Coordinates of C-alpha atoms in Angstrom, one line a residue:
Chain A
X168 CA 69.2 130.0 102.7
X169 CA 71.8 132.4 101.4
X170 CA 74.5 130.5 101.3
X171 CA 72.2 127.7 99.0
X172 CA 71.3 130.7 96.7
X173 CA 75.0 131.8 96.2
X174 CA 75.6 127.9 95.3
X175 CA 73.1 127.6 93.3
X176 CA 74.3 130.5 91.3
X177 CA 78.1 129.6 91.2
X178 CA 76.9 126.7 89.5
X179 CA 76.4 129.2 86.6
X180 CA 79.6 130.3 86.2
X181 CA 81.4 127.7 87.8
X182 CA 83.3 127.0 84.4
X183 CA 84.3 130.7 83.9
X184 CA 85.4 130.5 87.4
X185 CA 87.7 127.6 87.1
X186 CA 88.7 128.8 83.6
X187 CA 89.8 132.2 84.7
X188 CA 91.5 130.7 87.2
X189 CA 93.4 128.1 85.0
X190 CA 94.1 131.2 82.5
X191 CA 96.3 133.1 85.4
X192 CA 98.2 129.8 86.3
X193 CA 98.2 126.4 85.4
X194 CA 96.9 124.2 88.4
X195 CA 95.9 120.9 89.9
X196 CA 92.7 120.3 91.5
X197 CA 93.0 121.2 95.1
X198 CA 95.4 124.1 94.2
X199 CA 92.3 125.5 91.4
X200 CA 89.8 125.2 94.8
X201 CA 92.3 126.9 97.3
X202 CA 92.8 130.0 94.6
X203 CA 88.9 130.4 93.9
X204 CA 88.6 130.3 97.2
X205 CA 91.1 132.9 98.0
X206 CA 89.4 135.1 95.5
X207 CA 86.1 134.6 97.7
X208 CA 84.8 131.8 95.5
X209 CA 83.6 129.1 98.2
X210 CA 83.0 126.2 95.8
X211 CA 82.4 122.5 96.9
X212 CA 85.7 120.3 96.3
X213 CA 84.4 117.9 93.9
X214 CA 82.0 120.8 92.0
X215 CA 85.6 121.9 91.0
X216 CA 86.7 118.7 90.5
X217 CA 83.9 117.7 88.5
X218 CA 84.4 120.9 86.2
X219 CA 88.0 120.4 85.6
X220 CA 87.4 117.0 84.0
X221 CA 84.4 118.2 81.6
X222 CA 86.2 121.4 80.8
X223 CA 89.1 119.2 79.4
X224 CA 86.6 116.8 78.2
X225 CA 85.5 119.2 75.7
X226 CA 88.8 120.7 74.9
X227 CA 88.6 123.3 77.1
X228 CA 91.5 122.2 79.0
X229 CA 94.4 120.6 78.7
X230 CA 96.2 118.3 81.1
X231 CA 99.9 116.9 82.0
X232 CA 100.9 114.8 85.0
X233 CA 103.8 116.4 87.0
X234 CA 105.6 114.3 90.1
X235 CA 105.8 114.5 93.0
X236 CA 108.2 114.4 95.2
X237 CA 106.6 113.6 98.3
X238 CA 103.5 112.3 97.2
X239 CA 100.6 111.3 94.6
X240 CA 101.9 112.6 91.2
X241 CA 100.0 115.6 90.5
X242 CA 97.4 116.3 87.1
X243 CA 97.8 119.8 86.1
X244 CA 95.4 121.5 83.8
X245 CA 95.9 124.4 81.5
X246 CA 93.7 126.3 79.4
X247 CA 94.0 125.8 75.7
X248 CA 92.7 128.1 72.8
X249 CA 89.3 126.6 72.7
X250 CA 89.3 127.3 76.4
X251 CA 90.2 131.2 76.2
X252 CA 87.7 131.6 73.1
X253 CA 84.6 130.5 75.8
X254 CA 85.9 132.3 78.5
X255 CA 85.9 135.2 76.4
X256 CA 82.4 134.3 75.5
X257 CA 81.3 134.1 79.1
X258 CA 82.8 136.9 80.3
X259 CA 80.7 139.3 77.9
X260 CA 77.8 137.0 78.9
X261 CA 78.6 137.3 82.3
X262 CA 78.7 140.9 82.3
X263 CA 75.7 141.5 80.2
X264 CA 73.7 139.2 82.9
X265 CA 75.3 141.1 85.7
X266 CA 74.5 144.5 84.6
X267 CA 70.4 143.2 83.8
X268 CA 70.3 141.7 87.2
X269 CA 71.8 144.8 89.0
X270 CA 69.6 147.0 86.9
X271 CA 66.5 144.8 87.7
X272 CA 67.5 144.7 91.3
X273 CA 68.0 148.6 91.8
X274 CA 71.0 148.7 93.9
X275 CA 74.7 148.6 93.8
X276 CA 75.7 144.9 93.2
X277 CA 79.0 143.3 93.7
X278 CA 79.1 141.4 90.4
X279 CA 82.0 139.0 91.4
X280 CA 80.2 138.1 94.7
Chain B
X1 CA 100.3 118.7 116.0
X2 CA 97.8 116.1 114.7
X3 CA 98.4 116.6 111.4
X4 CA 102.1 115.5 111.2
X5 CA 101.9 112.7 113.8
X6 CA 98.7 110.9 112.5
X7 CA 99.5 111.5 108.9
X8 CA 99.4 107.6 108.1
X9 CA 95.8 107.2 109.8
X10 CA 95.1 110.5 107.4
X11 CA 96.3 108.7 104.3
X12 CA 94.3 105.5 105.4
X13 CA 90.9 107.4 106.0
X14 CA 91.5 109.4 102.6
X15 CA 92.1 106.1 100.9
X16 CA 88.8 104.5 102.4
X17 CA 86.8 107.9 101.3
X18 CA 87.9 107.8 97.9
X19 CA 87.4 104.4 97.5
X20 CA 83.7 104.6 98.8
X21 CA 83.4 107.6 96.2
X22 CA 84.5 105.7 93.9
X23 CA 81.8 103.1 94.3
X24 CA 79.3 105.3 94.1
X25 CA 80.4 105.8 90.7
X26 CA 80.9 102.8 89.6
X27 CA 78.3 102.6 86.9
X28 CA 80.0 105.1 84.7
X29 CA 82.4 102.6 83.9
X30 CA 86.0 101.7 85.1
X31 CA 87.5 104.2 82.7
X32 CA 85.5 107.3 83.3
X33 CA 85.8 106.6 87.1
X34 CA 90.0 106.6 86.8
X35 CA 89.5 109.9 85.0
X36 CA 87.2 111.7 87.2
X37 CA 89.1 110.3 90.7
X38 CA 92.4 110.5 89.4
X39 CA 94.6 112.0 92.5
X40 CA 91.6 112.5 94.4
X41 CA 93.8 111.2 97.0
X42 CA 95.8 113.9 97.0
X43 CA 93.1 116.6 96.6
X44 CA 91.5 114.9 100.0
X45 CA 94.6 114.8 101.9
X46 CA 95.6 118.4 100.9
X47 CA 92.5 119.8 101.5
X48 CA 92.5 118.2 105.3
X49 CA 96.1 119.1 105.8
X50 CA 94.8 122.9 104.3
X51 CA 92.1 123.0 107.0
X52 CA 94.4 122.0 110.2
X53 CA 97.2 123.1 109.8
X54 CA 96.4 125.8 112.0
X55 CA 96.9 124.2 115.4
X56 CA 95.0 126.7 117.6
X57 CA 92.6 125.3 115.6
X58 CA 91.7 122.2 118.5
X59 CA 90.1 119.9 115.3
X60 CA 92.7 116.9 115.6
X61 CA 90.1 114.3 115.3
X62 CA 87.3 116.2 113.9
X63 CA 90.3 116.7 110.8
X64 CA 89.9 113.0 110.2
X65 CA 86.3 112.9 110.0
X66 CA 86.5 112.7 106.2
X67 CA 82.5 112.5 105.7
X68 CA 82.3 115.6 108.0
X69 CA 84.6 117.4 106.1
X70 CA 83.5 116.5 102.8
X71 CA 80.3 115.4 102.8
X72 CA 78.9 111.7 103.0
X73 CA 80.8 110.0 100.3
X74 CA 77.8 109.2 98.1
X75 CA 76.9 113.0 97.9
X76 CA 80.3 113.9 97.4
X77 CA 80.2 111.2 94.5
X78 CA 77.3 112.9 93.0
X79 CA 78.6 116.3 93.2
X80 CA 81.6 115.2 91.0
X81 CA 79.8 113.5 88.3
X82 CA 77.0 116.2 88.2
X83 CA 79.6 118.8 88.0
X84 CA 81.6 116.8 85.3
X85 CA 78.3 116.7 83.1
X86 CA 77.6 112.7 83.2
X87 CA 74.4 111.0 83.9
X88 CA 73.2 109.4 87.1
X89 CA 72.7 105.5 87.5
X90 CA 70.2 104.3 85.8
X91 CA 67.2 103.0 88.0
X92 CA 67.4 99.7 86.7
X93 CA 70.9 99.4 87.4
X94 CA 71.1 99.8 91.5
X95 CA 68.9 96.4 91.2
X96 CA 70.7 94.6 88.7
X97 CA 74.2 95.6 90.6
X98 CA 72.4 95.2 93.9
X99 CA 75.3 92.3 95.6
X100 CA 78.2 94.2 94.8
X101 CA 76.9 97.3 95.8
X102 CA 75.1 96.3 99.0
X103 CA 78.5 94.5 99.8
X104 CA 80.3 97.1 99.0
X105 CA 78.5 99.6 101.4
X106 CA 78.5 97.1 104.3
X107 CA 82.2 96.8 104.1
X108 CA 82.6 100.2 103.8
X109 CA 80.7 100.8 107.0
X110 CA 82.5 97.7 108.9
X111 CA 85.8 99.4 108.0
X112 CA 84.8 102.3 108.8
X113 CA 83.3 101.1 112.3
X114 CA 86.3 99.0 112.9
X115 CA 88.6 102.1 112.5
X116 CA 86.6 104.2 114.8
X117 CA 86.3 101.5 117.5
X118 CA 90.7 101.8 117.7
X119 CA 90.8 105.2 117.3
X120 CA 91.7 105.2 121.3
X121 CA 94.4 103.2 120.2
X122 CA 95.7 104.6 117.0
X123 CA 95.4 108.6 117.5
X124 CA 98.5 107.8 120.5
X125 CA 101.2 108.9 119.3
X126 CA 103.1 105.6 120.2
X127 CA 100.7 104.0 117.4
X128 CA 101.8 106.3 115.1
X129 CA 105.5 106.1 115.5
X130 CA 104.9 102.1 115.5
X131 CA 103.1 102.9 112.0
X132 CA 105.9 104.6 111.0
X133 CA 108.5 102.3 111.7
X134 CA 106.3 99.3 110.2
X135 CA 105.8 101.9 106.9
X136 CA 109.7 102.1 106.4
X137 CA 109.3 97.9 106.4
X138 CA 107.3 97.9 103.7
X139 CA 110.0 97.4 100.8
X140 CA 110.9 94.9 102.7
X141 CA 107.4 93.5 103.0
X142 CA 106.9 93.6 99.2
X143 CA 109.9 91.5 98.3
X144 CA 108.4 88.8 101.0
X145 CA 105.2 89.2 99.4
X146 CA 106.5 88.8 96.3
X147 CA 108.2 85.4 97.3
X148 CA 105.0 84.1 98.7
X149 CA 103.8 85.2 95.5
X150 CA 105.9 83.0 93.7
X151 CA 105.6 79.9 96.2
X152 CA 102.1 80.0 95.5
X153 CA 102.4 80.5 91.6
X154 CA 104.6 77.3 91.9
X155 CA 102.8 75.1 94.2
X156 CA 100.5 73.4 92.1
X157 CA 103.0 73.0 89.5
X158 CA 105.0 71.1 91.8
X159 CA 108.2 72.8 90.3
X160 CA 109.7 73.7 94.2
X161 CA 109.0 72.8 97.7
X162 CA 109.2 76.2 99.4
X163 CA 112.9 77.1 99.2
X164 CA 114.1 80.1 99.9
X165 CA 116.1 80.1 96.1
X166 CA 114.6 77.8 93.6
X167 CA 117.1 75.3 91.7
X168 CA 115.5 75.3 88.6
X169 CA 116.1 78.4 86.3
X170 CA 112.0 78.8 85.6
X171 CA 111.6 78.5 89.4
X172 CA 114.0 81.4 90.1
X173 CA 112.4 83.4 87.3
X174 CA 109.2 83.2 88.6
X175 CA 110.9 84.3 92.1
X176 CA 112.1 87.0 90.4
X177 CA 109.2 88.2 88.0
X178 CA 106.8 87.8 91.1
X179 CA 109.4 90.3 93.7
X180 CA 109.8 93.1 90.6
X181 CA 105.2 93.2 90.5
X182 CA 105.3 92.9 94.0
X183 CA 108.1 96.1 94.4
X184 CA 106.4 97.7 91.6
X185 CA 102.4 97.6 92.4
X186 CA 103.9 98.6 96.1
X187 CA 105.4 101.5 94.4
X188 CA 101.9 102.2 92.9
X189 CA 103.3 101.3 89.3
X190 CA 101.7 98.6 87.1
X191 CA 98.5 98.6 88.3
X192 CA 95.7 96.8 86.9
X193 CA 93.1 99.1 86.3
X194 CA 90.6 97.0 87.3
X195 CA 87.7 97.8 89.8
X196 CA 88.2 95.3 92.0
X197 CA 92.0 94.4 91.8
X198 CA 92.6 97.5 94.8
X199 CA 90.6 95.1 97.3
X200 CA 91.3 91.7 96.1
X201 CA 95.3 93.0 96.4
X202 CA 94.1 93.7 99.5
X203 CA 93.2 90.7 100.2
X204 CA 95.7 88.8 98.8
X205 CA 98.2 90.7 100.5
X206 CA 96.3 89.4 104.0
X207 CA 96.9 85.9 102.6
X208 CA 100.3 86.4 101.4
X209 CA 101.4 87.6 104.9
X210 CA 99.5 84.8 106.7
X211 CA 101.0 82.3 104.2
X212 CA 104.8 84.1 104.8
X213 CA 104.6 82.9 108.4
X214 CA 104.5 79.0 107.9
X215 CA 106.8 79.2 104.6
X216 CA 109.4 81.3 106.7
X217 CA 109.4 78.9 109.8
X218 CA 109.7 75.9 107.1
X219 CA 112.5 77.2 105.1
X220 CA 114.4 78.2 108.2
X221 CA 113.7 74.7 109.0
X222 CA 115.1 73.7 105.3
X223 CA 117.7 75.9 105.5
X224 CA 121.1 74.7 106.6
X225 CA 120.6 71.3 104.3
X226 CA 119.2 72.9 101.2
X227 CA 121.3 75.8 101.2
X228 CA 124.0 73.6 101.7
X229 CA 122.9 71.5 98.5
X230 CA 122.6 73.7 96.2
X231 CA 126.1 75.1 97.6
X232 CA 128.2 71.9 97.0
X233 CA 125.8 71.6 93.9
X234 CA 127.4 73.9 92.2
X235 CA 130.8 73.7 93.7
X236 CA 131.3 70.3 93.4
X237 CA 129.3 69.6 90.2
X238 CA 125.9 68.3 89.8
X239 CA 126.3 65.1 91.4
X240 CA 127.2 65.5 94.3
X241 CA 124.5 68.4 95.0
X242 CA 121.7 65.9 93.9
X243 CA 123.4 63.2 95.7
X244 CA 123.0 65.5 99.0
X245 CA 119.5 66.5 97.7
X246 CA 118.8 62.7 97.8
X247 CA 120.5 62.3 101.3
X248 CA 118.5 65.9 102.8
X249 CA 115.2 64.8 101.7
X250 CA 115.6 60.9 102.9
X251 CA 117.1 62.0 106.0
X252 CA 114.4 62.1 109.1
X253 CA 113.6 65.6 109.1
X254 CA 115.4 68.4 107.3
X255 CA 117.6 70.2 109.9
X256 CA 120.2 69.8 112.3
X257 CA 118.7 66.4 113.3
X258 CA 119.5 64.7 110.1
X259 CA 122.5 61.9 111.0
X260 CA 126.1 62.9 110.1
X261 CA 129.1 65.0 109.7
X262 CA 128.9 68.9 108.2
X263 CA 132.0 70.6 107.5
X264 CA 131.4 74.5 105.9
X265 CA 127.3 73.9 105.6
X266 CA 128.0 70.6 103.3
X267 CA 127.8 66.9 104.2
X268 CA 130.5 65.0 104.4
X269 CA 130.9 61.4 103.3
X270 CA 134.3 60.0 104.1
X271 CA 137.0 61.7 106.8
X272 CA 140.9 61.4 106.8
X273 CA 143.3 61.4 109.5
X274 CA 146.5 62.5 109.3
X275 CA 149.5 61.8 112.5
X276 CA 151.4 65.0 113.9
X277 CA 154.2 64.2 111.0
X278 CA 151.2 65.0 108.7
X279 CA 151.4 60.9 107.5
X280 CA 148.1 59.3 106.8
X281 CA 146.7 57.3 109.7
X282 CA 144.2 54.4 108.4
X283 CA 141.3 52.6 110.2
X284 CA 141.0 55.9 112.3
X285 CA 138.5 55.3 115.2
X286 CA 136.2 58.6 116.1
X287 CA 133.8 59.2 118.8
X288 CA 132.2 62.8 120.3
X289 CA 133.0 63.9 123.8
X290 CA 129.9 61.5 124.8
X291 CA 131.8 58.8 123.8
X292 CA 129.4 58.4 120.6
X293 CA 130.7 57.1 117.2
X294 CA 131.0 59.7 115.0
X295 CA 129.3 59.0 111.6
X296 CA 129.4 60.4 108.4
X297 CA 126.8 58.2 106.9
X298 CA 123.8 58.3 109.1
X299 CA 121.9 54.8 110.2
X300 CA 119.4 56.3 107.7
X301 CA 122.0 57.3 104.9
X302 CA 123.7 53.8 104.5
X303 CA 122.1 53.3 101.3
X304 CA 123.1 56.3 99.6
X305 CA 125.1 57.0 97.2
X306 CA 128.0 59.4 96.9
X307 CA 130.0 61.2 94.1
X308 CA 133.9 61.4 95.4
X309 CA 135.9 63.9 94.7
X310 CA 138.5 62.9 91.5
X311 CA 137.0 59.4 91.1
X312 CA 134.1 59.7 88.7
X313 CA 130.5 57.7 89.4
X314 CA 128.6 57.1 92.7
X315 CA 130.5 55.6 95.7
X316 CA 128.7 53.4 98.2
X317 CA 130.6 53.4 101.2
X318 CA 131.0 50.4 103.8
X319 CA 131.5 50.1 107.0
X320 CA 134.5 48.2 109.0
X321 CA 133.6 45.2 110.5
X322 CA 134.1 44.1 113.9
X323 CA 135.0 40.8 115.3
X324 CA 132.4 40.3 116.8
X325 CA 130.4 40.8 112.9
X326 CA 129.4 44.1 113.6
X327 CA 129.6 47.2 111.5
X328 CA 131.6 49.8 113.1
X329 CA 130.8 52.8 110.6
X330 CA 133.1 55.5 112.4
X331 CA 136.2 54.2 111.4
X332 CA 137.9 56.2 108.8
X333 CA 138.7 56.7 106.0
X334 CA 135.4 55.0 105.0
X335 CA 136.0 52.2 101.8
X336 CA 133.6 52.4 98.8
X337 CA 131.9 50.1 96.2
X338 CA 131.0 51.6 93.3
X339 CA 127.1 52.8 93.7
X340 CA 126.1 50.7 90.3
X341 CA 127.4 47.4 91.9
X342 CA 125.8 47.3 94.9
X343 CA 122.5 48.5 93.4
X344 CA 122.2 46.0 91.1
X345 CA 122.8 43.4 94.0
X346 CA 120.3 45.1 96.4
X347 CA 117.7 42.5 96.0
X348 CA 119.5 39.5 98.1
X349 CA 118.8 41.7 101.1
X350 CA 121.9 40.7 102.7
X351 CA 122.1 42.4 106.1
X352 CA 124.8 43.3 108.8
X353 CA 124.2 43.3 112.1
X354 CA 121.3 43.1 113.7
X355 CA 121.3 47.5 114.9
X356 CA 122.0 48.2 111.7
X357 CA 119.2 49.4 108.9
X358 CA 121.4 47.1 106.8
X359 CA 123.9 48.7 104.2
X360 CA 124.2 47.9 100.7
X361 CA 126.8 44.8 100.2
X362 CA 128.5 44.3 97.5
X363 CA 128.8 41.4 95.1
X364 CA 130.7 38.4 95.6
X365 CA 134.6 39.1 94.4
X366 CA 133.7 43.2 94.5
X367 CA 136.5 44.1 97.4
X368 CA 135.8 47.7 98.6
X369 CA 138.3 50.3 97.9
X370 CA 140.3 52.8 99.9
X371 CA 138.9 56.3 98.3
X372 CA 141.9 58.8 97.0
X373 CA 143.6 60.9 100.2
X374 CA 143.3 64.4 99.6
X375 CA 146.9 64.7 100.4
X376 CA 149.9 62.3 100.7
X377 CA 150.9 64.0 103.6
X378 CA 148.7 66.9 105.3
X379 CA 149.8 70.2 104.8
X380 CA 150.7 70.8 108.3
X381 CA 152.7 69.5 110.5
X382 CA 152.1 69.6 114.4
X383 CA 154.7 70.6 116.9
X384 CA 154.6 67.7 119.6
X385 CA 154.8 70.8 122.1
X386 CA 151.3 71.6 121.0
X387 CA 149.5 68.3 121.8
X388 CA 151.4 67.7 125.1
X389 CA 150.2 70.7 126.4
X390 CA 146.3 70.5 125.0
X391 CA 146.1 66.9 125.6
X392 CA 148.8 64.4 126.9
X393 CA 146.7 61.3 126.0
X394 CA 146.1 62.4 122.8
X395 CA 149.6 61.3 122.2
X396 CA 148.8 57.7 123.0
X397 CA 146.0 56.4 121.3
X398 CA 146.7 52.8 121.0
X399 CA 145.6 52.4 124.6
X400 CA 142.6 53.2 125.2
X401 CA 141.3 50.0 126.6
X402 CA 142.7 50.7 130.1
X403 CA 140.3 52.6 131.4
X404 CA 137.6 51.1 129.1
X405 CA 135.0 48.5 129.6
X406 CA 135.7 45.5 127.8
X407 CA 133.0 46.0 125.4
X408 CA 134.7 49.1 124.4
X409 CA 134.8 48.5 120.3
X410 CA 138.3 50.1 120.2
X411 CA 139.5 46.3 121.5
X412 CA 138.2 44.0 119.2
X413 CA 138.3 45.7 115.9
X414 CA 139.3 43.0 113.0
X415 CA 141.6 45.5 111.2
X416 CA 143.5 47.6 113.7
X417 CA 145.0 49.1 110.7
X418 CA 148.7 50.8 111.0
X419 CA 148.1 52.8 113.7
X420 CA 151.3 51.4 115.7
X421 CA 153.6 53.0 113.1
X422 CA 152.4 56.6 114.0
X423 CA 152.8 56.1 118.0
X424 CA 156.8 55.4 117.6
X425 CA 157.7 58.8 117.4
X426 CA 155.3 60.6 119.4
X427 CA 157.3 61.4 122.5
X428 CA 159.6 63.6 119.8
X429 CA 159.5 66.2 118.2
X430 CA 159.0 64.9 114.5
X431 CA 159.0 68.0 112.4
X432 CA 160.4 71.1 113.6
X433 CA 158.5 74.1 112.8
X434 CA 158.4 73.0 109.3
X435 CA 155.2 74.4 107.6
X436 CA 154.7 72.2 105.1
X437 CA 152.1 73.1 102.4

């Protein structure tokens, strides 16, 4: 029941997730999940996957191939200008939101959980 | 532990899962499915490697439980396109695309339960060391592949039995075109992008490698003549490969059963004996070890023609005649007509001897001629120390009768030829330890 709740409102900031992410280090897909997760963010696989492709859709993102050595040539994705500018945006957003709900709420939240 | 020895059964289950997610989104089009799956592979298999690569961890088989880990494939589909922001299939569509789709889930589950039902079998690790070694064939495979490939192209074009090396140019470019997409789609380049070329390559492959099996066994079959054709082809000029061609292909099967005498992997039409002084020796008898006449031209082959080496056009050969009117075709060197003659007379069906297939006879006043020696005097000269030793008889051929039957052919031959000139000297030493060359 929890755990559907915290899903449910990852899906929220899902994109400032990922783009935060992609703003530290450039990335490919499974490495994006496997450093959200070590930040505590447990996201389903293809949500991720999912959120890469429209965030580079709409210009968020961008993308180059690098190979592989061993395997499957690799997509990596980078944030672009466009990208920074909304992930500036949700940050204040996020933080606005975070601070109603906590007040609302009446005790100590940790806004990143 | 399981992770590094069953990594081929990994790749293999990731491949099916992505493929299953990947008809779940078909509707979005081909195009938007590349995008949103593109190395989803590779996210699947890093993500399982991720998860056991602990070992402690005791989830060997449980790791390859793809729909475990990630979810049945369909919701895992959904999750992707929902989180990429595109729309669902429409209602209409599941119905209109109902076959495919309906297919494409039962295979999915067939495979699925076939893989399951040999997991006994293919979690040992002697299966996946047998994988291995069979994965390090597979260049090898695609350049097979890729000649079936091109048999197949060529097949109902008629432009080449299945030969391991075409003869015409377009033939061996097709060979070659259809190796480099073979090599190259193995490699994962050049790809068509289209939905269903992953399975009907699949499926092709199946066909290509049940196909390989009778084309191998028939051009091992071909091999020694047609090799041996195209050899002398271009060695000895055009002619004389098709003429071989013609001989191969009328023979009575292509192999090492087809009639006559192979020297170096190419037929031989006409053989010369020279004496231990390294003179000519004419109206040479030969037989085998069985006491078998040795031909060059085949009871099948006696209507071929030959090109001769520094006499230009086609060369019928004849055989000797016997006294008794039979043709004796192992006495050498063989006499030719030339091939145009003896064709143009071929109607009066004039026959020899009653064992014989019959052999093309030439025209009234057309005398058959002695073909060109390739040397006046062979290039060697035998010590007489040499044939004592190996074979004292050898040294007196002109008797054979003595210990023959009196049918023996060696008796009655009309043109005993000048045999008795090279048995004077054959008790001396004729040439001493000159090499002549």
């Amino acid at each position: 029941m929890l755990s559907v709740d915290t899903t449910q409102l990852l899906k929220g900031v899902l994109d400032a997730a990922v783009l935060a992410v992609v703003e530290q280090e450039d990335g490919y897909g499974y490495d994006i999940v496997r450093r959200l997760r070590a930040r505590g963010v447990e996201s389903g696989e293809a949500s991720v996957y999912g959120t890469l492709r429209r965030l580079y859709a709409s210009g968020s993102l961008t993308s180059y191939v690098v190979p592989s050595e061993e395997g499957p040539h690799r997509k990596y994705y980078g944030i672009t200008p466009h990208g920074r500018e909304a992930l500036k945006i949700q940050r204040k957003e996020w933080q606005e939101f975070a601070g109603t709900v906590a007040g609302l709420l009446g005790e100590r939240n940790e806004a990143a959980r | 532990m399981s992770t590094i020895t069953s990594s081929d059964a990994l790749s293999a289950h990731v491949r099916g899962y992505a493929q299953a997610v990947r008809l779940h989104l078909a509707h979005l089009g081909q195009d938007v499915v590349d995008d949103l799956t593109d190395g989803l592979e590779a996210d699947l298999t890093e993500a399982v490697l991720d998860e056991a690569a602990p070992p402690a961890d005791g989830a060997g088989t449980q790791a390859f439980d793809l729909a475990a880990r990630f979810g049945p494939a369909d919701e895992y589909a959904t999750e992707l396109r929902t989180a990429a922001g595109l729309p669902p299939a429409p209602a209409g569509a599941r119905a209109g695309r109902g076959p495919g789709r309906v297919i494409g889930e039962a295979w999915a589950g067939v495979s699925e339960r076939w893989r399951s039902s040999w997991r006994p079998l293919t979690s040992t690790p002697g299966w996946t060391a047998f994988v291995e070694f069979a994965r390090s064939l597979a260049p090898a495979w695609w350049i097979l592949r890729g000649w079936v490939g091109a048999q197949v192209v060529m097949w109902p074009f008629g432009m080449s039995d299945v030969t391991l090396w075409p003869s015409s140019t377009g033939g061996q470019i097709v060979v070659i075109a259809a190796i480099v997409v073979s090599v190259q789609w193995g490699r994962g380049r050049w790809v068509p992008r289209w939905t269903w070329f992953p399975r009907a390559n699949a499926v092709a492959s199946v066909a290509a490698a049940l196909l390989a099996i009778p084309m191998v066994i028939d051009v091992e079959a071909d091999s020694r003549p047609v090799v041996a054709d195209y050899y002398s082809g271009y060695d000895s000029g055009f002619d004389e490969g098709f003429n071989n061609a013609l001989v191969s292909r009328g023979g009575p099967g292509n192999g090492p059963e087809v009639d006559g005498v192979w020297v170096d992997g190419v037929r031989v039409s006409n053989l010369f004996a020279y004496d231990a002084a390294g003179d000519p020796i004419r109206d040479v008898q030969l037989f085998d070890d069985r006491g078998r006449p040795v031909r060059t031209i085949g009871s099948d082959a006696t209507w071929d023609t030959w090109s001769v080496p520094d006499v230009p056009g086609d060369w019928s050969f004849q055989p000797a005649i016997a006294s008794d009117g039979r043709t004796r075709w192992n006495v050498y060197p063989l006499s030719a007509v030339p091939g145009e003659q003896v064709g143009v007379d071929d109607g009066n069906g004039d026959i020899h001897g009653p064992e014989e297939q019959g052999h093309p006879v030439p025209p009234t006043g057309v005398q058959p001629q002695e073909m060109p020696w390739p040397f006046l005097k062979a290039p060697t000269a035998i010590e007489n120390g040499v044939a004592d030793r190996d074979d004292p008889g050898a040294t007196t051929p002109a008797r054979p009768g003595s210990d023959h039957p009196a049918s023996d052919p060696a008796r009655d031959l009309v043109r005993p030829g000048e045999r008795a000139t090279s048995d004077s000297g054959t008790r001396e030493p004729t040439l001493e330890a000159t090499q002549a060359d």
